[in-house]
Structure formats: C-alpha cells, structure tokens
CSV table of C-alpha atoms in Angstrom, one decimal:
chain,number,residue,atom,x,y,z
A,1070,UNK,CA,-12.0,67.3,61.8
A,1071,UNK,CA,-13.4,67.3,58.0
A,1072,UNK,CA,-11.3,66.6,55.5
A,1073,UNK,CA,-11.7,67.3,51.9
A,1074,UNK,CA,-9.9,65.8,49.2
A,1075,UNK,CA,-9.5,67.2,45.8
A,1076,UNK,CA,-8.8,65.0,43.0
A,1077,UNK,CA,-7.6,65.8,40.1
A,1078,UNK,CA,-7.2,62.9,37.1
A,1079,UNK,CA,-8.5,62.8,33.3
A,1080,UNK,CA,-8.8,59.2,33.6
A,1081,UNK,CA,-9.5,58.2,37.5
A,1082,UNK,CA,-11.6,54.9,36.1
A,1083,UNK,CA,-8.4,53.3,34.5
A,1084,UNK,CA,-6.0,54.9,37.5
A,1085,UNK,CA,-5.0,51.7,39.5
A,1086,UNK,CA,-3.5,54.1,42.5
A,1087,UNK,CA,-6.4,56.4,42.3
A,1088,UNK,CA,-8.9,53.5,42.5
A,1089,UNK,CA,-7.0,51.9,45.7
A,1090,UNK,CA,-6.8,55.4,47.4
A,1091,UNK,CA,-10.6,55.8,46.8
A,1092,UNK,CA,-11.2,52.8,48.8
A,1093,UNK,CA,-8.9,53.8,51.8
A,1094,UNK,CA,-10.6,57.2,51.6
A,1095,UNK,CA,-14.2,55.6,52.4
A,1096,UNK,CA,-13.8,57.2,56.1
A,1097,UNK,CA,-16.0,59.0,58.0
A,1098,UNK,CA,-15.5,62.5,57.6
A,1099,UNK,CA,-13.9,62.5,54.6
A,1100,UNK,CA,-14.9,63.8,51.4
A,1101,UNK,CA,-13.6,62.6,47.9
A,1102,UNK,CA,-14.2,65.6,45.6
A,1103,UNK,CA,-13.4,64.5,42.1
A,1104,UNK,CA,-12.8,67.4,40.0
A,1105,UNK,CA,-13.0,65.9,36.5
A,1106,UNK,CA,-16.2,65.1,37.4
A,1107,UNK,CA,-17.9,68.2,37.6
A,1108,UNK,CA,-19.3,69.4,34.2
A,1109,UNK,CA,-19.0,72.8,35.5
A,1110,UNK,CA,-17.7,74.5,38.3
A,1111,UNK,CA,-20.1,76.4,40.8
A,1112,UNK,CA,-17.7,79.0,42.4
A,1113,UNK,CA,-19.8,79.4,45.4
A,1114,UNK,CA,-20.6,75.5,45.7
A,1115,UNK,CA,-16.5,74.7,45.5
A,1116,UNK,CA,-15.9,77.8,48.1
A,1117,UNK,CA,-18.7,76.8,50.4
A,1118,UNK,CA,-17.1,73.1,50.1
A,1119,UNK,CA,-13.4,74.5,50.6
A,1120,UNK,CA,-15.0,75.9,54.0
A,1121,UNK,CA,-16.8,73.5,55.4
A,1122,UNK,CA,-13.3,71.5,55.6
A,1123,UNK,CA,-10.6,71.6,57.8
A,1124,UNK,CA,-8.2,70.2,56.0
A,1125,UNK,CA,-7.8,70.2,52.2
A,1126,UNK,CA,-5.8,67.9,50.1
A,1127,UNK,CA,-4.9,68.0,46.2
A,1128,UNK,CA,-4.6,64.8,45.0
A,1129,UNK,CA,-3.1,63.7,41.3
A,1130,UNK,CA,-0.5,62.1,39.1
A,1131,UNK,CA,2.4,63.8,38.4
A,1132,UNK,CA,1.9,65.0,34.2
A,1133,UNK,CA,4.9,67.1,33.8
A,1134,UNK,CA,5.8,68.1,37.3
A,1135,UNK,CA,2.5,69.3,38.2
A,1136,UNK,CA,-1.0,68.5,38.2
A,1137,UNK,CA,-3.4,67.5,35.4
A,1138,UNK,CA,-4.5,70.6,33.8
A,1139,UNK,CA,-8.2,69.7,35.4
A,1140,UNK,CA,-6.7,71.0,39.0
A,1141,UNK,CA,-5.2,74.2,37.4
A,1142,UNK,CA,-8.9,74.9,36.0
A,1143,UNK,CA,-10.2,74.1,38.9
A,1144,UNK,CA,-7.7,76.5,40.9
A,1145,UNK,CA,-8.1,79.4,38.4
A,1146,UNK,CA,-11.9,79.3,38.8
A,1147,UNK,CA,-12.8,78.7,42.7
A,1148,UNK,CA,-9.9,80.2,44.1
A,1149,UNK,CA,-10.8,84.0,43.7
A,1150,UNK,CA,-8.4,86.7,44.9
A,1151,UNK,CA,-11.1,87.4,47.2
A,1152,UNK,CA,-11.9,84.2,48.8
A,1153,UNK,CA,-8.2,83.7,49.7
A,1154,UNK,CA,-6.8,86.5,50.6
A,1155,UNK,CA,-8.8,89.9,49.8
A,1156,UNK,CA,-10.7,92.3,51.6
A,1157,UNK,CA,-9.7,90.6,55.0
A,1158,UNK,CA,-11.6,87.3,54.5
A,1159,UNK,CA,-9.0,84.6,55.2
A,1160,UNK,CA,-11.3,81.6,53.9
A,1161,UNK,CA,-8.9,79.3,54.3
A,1162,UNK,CA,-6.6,80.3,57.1
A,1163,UNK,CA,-6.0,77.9,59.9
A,1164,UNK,CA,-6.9,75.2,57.9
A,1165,UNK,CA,-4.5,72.3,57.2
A,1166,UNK,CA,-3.2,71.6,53.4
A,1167,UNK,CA,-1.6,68.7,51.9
A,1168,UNK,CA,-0.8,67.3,48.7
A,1169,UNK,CA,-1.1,63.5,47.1
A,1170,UNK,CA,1.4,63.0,44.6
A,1171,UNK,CA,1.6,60.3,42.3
A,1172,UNK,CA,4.4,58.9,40.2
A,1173,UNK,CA,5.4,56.4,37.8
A,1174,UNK,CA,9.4,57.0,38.7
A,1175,UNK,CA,11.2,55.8,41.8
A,1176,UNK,CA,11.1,58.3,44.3
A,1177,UNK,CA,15.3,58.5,44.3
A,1178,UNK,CA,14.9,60.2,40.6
A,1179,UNK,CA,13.8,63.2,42.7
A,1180,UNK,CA,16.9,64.6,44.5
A,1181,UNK,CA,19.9,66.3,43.4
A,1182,UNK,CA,21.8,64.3,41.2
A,1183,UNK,CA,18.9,61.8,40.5
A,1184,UNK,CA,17.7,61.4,36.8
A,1185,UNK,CA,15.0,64.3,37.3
A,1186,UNK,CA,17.7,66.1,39.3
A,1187,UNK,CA,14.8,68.0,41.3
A,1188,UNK,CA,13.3,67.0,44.6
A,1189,UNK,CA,9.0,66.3,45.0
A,1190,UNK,CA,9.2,69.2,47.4
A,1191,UNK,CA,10.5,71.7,44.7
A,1192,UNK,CA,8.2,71.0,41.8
A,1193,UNK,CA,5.4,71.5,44.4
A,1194,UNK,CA,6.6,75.3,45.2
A,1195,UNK,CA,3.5,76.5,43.6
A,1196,UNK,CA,1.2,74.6,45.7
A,1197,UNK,CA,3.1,75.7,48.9
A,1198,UNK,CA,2.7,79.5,47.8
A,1199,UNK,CA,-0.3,79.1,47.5
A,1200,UNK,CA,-1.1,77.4,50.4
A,1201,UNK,CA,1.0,79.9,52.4
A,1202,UNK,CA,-0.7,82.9,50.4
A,1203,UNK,CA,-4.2,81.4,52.1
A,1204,UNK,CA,-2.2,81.5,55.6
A,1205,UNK,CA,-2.9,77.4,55.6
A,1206,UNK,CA,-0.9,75.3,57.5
A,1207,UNK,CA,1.4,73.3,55.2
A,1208,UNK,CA,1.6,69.3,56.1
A,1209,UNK,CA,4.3,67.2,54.5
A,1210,UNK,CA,3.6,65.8,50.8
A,1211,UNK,CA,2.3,62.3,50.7
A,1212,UNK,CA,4.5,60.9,47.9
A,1213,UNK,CA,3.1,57.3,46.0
A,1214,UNK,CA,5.6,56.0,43.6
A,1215,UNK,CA,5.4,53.4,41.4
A,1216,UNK,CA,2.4,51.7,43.0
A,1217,UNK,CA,1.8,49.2,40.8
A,1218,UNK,CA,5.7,47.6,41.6
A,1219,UNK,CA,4.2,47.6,44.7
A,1220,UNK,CA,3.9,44.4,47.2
A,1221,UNK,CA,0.4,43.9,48.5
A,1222,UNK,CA,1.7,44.0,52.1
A,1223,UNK,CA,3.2,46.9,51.2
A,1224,UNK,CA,0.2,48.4,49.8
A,1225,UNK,CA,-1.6,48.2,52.4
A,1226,UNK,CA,0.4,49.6,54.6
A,1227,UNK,CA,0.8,52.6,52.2
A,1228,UNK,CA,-3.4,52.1,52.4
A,1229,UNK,CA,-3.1,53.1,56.2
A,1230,UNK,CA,-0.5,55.6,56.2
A,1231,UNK,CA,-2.7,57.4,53.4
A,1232,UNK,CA,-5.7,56.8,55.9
A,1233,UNK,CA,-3.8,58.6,58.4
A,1234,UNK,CA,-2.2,61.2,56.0
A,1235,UNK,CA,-6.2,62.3,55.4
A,1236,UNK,CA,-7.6,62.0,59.1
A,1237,UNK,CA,-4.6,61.8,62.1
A,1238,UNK,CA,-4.4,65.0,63.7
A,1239,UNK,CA,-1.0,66.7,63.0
A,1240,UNK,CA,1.6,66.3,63.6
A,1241,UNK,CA,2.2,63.0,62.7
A,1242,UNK,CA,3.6,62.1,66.7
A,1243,UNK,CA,4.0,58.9,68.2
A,1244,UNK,CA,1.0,60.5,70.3
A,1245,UNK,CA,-0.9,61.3,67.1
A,1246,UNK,CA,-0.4,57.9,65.8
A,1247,UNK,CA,-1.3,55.7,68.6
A,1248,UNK,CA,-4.6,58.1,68.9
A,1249,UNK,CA,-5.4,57.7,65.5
A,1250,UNK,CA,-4.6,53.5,65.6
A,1251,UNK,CA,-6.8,53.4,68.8
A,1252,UNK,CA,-9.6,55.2,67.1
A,1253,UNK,CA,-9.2,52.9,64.2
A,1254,UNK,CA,-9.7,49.9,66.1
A,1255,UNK,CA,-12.4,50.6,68.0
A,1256,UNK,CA,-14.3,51.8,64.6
A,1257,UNK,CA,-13.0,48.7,62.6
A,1258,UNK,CA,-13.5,45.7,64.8
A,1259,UNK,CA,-16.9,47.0,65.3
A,1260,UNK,CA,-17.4,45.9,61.8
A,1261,UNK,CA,-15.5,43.1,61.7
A,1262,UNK,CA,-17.2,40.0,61.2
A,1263,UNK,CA,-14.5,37.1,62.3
A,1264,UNK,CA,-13.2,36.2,58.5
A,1265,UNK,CA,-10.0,37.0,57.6
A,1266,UNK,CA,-8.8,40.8,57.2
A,1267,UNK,CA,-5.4,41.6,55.6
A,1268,UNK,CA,-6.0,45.3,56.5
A,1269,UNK,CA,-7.2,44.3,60.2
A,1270,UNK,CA,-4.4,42.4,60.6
A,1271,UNK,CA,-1.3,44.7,59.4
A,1272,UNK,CA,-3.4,47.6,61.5
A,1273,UNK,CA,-2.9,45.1,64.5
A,1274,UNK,CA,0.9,44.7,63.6
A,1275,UNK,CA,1.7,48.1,63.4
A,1276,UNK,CA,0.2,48.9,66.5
A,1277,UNK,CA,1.8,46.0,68.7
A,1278,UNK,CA,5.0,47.2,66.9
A,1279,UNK,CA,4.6,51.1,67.9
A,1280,UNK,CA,3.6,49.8,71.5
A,1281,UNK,CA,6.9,47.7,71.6
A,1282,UNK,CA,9.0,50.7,70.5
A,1283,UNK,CA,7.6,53.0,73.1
A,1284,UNK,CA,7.9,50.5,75.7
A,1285,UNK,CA,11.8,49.8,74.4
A,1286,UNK,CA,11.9,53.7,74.4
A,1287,UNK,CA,10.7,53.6,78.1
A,1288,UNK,CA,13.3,51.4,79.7
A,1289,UNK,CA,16.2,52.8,77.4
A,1290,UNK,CA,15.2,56.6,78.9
A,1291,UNK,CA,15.0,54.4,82.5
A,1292,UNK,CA,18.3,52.7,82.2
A,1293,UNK,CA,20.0,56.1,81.1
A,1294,UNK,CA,18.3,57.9,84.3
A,1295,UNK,CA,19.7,55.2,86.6
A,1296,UNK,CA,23.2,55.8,85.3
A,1297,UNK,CA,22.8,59.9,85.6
A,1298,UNK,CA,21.8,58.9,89.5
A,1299,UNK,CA,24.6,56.6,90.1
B,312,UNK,CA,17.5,81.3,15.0
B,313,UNK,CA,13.9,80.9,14.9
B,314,UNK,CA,11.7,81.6,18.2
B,315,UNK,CA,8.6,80.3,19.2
B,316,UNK,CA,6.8,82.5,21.8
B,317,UNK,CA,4.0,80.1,23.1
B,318,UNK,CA,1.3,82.5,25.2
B,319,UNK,CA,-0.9,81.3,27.3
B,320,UNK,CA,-3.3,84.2,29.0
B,321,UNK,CA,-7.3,83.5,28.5
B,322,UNK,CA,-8.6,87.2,28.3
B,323,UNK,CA,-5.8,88.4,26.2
B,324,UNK,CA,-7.4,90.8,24.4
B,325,UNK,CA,-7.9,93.0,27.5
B,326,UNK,CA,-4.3,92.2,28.5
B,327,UNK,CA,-2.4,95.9,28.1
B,328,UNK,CA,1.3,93.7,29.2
B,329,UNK,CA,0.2,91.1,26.3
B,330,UNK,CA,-0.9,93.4,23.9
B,331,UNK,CA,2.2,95.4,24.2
B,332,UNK,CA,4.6,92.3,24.2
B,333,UNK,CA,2.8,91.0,21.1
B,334,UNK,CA,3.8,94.4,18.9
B,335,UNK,CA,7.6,93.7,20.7
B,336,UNK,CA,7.5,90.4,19.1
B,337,UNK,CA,6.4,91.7,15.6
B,338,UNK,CA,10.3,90.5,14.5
B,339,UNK,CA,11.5,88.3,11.8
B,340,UNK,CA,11.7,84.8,12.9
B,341,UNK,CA,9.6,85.0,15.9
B,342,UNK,CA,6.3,83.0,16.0
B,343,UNK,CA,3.3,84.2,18.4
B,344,UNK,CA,1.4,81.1,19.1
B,345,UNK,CA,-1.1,81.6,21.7
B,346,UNK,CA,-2.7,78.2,23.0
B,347,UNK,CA,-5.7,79.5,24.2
B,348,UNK,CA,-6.8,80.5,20.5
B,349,UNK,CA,-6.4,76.7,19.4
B,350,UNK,CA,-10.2,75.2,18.9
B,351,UNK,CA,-8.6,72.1,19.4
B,352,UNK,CA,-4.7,71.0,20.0
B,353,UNK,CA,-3.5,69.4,17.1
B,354,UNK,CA,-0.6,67.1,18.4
B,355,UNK,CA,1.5,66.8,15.3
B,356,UNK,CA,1.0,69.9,13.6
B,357,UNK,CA,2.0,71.8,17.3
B,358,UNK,CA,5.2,69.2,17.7
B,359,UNK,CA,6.3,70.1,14.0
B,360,UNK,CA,6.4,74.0,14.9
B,361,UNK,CA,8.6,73.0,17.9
B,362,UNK,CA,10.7,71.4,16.0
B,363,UNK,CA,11.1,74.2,13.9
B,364,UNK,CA,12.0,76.2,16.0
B,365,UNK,CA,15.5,76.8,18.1
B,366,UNK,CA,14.3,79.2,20.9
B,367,UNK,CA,11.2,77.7,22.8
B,368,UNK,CA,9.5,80.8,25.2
B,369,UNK,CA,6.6,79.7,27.6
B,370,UNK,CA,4.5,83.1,28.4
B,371,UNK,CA,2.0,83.9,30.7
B,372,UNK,CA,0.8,86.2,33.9
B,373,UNK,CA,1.5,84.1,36.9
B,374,UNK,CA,-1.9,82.7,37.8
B,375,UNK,CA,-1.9,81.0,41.2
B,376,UNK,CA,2.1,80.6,40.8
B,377,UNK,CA,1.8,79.0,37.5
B,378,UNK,CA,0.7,79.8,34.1
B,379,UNK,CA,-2.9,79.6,33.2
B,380,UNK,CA,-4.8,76.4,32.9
B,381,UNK,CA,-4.7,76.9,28.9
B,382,UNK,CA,-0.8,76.0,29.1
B,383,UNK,CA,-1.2,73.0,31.1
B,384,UNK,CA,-3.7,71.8,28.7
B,385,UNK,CA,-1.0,72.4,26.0
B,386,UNK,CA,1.2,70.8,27.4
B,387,UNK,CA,-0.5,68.0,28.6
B,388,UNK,CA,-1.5,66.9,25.2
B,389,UNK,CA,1.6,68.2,22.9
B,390,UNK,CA,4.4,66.9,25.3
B,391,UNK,CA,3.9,63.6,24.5
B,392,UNK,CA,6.4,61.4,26.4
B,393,UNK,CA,7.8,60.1,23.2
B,394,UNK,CA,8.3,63.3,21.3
B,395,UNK,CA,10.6,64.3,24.6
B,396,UNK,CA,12.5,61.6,25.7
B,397,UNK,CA,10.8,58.6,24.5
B,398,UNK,CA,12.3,55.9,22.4
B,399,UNK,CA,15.5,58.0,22.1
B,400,UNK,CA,14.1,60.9,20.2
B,401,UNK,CA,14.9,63.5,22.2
B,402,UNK,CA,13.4,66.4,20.0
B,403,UNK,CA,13.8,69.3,21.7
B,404,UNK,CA,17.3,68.4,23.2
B,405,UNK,CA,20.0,71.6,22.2
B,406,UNK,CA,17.0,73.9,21.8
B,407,UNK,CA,16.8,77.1,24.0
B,408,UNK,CA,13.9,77.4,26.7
B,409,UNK,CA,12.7,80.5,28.6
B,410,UNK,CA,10.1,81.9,30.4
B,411,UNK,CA,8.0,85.1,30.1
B,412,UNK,CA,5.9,85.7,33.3
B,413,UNK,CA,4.3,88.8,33.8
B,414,UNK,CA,2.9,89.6,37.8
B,415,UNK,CA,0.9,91.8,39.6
B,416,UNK,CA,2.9,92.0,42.5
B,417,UNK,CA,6.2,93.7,42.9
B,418,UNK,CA,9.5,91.8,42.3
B,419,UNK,CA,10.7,92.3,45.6
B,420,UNK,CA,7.7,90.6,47.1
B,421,UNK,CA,9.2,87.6,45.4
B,422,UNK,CA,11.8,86.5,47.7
B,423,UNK,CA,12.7,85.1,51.2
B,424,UNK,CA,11.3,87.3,53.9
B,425,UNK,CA,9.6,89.3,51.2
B,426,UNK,CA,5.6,88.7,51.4
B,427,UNK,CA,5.5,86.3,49.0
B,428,UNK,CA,8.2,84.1,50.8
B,429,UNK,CA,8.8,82.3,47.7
B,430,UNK,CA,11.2,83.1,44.3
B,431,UNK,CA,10.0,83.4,40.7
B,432,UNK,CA,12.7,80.7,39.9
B,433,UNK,CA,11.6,78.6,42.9
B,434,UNK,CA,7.8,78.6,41.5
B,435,UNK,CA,9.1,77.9,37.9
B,436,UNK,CA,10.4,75.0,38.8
B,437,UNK,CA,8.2,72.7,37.0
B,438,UNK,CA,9.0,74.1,33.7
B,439,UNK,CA,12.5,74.0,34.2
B,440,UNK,CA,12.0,70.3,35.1
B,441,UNK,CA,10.4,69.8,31.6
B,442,UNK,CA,13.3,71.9,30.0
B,443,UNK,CA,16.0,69.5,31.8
B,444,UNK,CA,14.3,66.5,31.2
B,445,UNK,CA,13.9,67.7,27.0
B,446,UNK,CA,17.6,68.4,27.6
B,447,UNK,CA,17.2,71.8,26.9
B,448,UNK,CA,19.3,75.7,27.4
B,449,UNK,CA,17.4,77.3,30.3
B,450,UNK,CA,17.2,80.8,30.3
B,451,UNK,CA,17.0,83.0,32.6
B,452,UNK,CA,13.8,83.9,33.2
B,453,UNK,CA,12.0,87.3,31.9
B,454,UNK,CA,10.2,89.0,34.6
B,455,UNK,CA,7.7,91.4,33.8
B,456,UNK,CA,6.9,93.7,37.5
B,457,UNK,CA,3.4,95.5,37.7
B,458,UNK,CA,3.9,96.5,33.4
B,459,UNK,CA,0.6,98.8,34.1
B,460,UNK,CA,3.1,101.0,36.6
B,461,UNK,CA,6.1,101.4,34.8
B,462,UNK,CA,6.4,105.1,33.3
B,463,UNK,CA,6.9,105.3,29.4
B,464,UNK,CA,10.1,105.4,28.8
B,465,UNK,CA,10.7,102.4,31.4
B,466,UNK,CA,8.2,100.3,29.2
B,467,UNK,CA,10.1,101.3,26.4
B,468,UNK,CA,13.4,99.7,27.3
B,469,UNK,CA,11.4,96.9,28.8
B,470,UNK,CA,10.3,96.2,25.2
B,471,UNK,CA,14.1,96.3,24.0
B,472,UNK,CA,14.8,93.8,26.5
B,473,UNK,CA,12.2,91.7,25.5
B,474,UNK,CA,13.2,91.7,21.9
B,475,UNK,CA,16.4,90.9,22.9
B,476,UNK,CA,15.3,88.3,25.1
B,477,UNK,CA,13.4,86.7,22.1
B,478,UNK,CA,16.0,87.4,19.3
B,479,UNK,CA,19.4,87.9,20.9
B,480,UNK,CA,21.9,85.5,21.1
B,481,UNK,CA,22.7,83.2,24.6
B,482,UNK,CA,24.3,84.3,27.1
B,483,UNK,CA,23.5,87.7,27.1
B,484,UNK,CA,27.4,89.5,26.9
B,485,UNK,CA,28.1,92.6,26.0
B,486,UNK,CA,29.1,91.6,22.8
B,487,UNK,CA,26.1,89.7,21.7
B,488,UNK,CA,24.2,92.7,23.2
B,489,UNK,CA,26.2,94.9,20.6
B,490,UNK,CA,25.9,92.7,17.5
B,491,UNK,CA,22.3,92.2,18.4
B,492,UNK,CA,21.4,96.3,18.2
B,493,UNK,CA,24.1,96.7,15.6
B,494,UNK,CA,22.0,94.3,13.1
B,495,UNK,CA,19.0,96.0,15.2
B,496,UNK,CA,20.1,99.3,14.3
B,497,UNK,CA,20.5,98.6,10.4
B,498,UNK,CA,17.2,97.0,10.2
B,499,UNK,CA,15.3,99.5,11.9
B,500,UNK,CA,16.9,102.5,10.3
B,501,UNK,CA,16.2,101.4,7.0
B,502,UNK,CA,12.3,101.6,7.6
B,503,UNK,CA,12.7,104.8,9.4
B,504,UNK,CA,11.1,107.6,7.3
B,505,UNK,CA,12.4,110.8,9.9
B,506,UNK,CA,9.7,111.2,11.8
B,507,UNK,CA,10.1,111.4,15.7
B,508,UNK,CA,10.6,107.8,16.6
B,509,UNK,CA,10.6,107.0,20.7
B,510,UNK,CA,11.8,103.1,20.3
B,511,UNK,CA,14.9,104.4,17.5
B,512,UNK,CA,16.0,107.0,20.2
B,513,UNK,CA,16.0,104.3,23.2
B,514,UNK,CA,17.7,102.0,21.0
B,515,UNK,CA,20.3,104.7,20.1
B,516,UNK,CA,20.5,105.9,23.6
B,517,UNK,CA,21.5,102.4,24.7
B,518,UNK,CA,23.4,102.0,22.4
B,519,UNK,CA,25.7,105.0,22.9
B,520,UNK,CA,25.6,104.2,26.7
B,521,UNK,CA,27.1,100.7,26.3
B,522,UNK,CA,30.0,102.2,23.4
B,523,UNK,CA,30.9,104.2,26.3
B,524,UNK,CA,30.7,101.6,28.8
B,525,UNK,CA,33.1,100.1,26.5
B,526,UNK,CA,35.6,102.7,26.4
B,527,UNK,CA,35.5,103.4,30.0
B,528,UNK,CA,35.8,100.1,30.5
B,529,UNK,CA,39.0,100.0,28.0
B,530,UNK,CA,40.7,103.1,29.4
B,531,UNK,CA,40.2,101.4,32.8
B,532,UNK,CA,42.2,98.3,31.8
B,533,UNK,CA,44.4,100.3,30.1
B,534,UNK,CA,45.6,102.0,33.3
B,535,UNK,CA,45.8,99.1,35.3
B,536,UNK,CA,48.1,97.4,33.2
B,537,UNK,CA,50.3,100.9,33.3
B,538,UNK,CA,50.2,100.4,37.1
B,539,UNK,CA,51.5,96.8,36.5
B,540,UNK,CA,53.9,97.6,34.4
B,541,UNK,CA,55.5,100.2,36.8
C-alpha cells in the first residue's frame, strides 16, 4: 500500500508539528508531497501522483476552520470534474482518504458547548464531500492539538500512532495493529545499532502492552465460557 | 445598514449568476468587493471596510464544497486573530454574516440520501465557525440552484430576494418584508419614467400577493376568535 500525503502549510520550515511529522513520515512507501513547494502546479503530474497512491492524506494547520489557502489552490486546480467523477473515470475510487489536522486549541474546544462550539468532524464536511464525491473510503481524522504542550513521551507516541495513521491497513483493529507493530519491528531493529532509542523502546512498550490486553481478553472470554458450561 | 458583499469567483467576468447578482446589488449602501480583483490584500484598508460595515456577505459558487481559493487567501491574510477576537477587540461582534453560494447541482441533491449526501449548511460550516467565533448574526444562507435554468420571471424574483437578502432587515417577517418593498416601492417608482418595467411589475406583484396574504390572514383570525367567542 502507497500512501501519499499532501501537505499543505505557508510556513512548514518554522512549523514545529509539521517538522516532527515529517520525520515520522520517512517510511517506506510513503510520499510527503508538500504543496507550497511547487512553484506551479502540473495537473497531469498531481493526477498521475493522486493515482499511483492508495491512500491519500491532506495534511495542515487549522487557519480558520479549514486549510491554508495553498490546499484549496491546490484542490481547485488538480482536482478536475473529470478526473473525479466525469465521464465514468473514478480516479480515485477505492482509495482510502484521510485528513491531518493541526491545532493550537485543546481538542475539548471542539464539541458542542466547547468555546468553538463545533466538533473537528464538522468543520471537515467539505473534505468528506469531497472524498465521498470521489467514491473514497473515508478513515477517521487524525486530530494533533496543541503539540508543543506536548510531553516527549507523549509525542512519540503520537509519532507512532501518526506512523500508523499513514501506513496500518484499515481498520485500525487489534489485528491491524499488532500486524503493523510486527512489521515495524522487524524493519526497525534491523537498523538498530544497540544505543539507546526512545522510539524503539515506547514501540516495544506498546506492543508488550497490546499482547497483555489480548492475553487478559483471552482468559476473561475463557472464564465467561466456563461459567455458560457450568 | 451598510452591506458589504465580499465575492470571491476567479473568472467572474464569464459568470452569467455573478454578473446578474452584481446589477441586483447596484443598491445604496451596498459594497461589491470582489477579492479576486485585489493586486495585493491590503490588511488595514480591507479591516477598515469591515468595520464599516453592519451586514458582512461571503459570495461564491461552491467550488469543491467551499468557496474558491481567492476567499481563503482573503481570509487568511485579513482575519487577523487580533482584529477578531484578539486582545479583546472583538470587531466584528453584533455585525450580521451571510452567505451567497451559487451551485451547479440541484438543491435537492444537497441533503441526506440525496446524491450529494451532504447539506449546504453542513459544508458551510467553517464559515459559520468564523461568524460564531467574531460573535456575529448568522444568516440563513442564500442558495442560488442551477441560476442558468431558472426561467425569466423565476430569475426575476430570485433577484428581489437577493436584494432583500442584502438590504432587508433580520429576521426576515412579514413586516420587515413589507417596510422593505414599501421604501423599495418609493425609491424605485421615483426613477420610473413609464416604460414597461419587468422588475417594478414583480415587485408590485409581490407585493399585492403578500397585502392579501395579510388580509386573508386577518379575516382568518378574525373568524376564529368569533368561534371562540360563541
């Protein structure tokens, strides 16, 4: 699975969250598509990009309740009528899309009675339509807020759940997760070269602490069965 | 009240809904300001005619469930966090805010089950986030349906509704409706030299309709209070 991410940010150099997710996207397989960057935009280049992907994520800070005017431009111009939805050719169809939202208010602003008074999910209605215009299959929106309040264990462990927000299959399953975690080891402690590892290490804890849960799962489900047979 | 209609649509010269809507909005005390005619945003000078203004209208064809990228770029750069909420100056707070979108698709493709899946309100939802968070009137939103379809006379009393929807007082009752054509009426009249006049005859038409609604309406009461009374 390819995944392509779209970023959209006037000022990505002096973005602290946008400079830490561009390190956890250095994956295999996944493309970091900067759309500020391109001094103009090749409709066929973006398209031919768009396809080549199997899952596409927009990526940006929220700048009143949407994204940076550089993703709209980028919208108006590479995604024709035709290569979405005209004449038949579902371009995108089947593919997976997602969105990366970042925000400088606490994510409990967003909900009905909250200071914003309107949830993540809501202001991202147009993205959705459009998503569900190109017959895509809509994942959950990967919401960063306040990052830089952020603890360093916790960012890392928002480093891996973005890893696996741009590369675990969907859904995100206990299955899913474990595969994905499994992968990840394997790939990681190829490369690891015995110093310490903060991002080896919470990768490890997760893990032991998913196995644990499924194992407690396990016996729970066996102890219930027992009392059904009794 | 003063209105400023801010229109965003990048070809609008070959825009037959614009071009109409900009003759609508030929009214005292309305201001055309269309961003995409801006060489370059001036911050100051575009947050003084804000504040001049009582009645704040976005307008735009729905591009990709927003309005074009020229808005966003407005907005981006005008809406400074201070002028809106910042530092207590909360400069567009008690000011009016509404929406002008114009679509190709039918209206009743805009809702659940319908093949857009999604509602006009639901999309706008950004902007009214920016209205709520300036502490602003919403609006109801001003839908313009597949303009190039509608027959004459439809896009006649479309334009009526428009002016009113630029010019009339909030909320829109049957008696602002009424002093609205009455002062309407007077205005118009005056410049009317006696020639066959389309708009005057709509206006008029409309006009009688509601009197009457009025008096129906009256005579209705009327009778129910008899039957009370009995």
């Amino acid at each position: 699975m390819k995944t392509l991410v779209i970023v959209s940010h006037p000022e990505i150099n002096n973005s602290q969250t946008q400079q830490f997710l561009l390190q956890g996207a250095k994956l295999q397989d996944v493309t970091w598509h900067h759309v500020e960057e391109l001094s103009e935009i090749d409709v066929e280049k973006e398209q031919a990009l768009l396809k080549e992907h199997d899952r596409i994520i927009f990526q940006f800070p929220l700048y009143w309740y949407a994204a940076p005017e550089g993703l709209k431009h980028w919208e108006d111009n590479v995604l024709t009528r035709n290569f979405v939805y005209g004449d038949g050719d579902d371009n995108l169809a089947e593919k997976e899309f997602g969105i990366v939202v970042s925000t400088g208010m606490p994510l409990k602003d967003f909900q009905r009675g909250g200071s914003e008074n309107v949830t993540i999910d809501e202001i991202m209605a147009p993205y959705f339509a459009i998503a569900q215009r190109a017959k895509m299959q809509i994942l959950p929106v990967f919401t960063i807020a306040q990052f830089q309040y952020l603890q360093e264990n916790t960012q890392m462990q928002l480093l891996i759940d973005y890893q696996r927000y741009l590369t675990q299959q969907y859904p995100d399953s206990l299955q899913n997760r474990q595969i994905w975690f499994e992968r990840e080891f394997t790939d990681r402690f190829k490369n690891f070269d015995g110093t310490n590892c903060n991002e080896c290490e919470t990768i490890l804890n997760t893990f032991i602490q998913q196995r644990e849960d499924i194992s407690q799962l396990k016996s729970t489900i066996s102890l219930i069965k027992q009392g059904e047979d009794e």
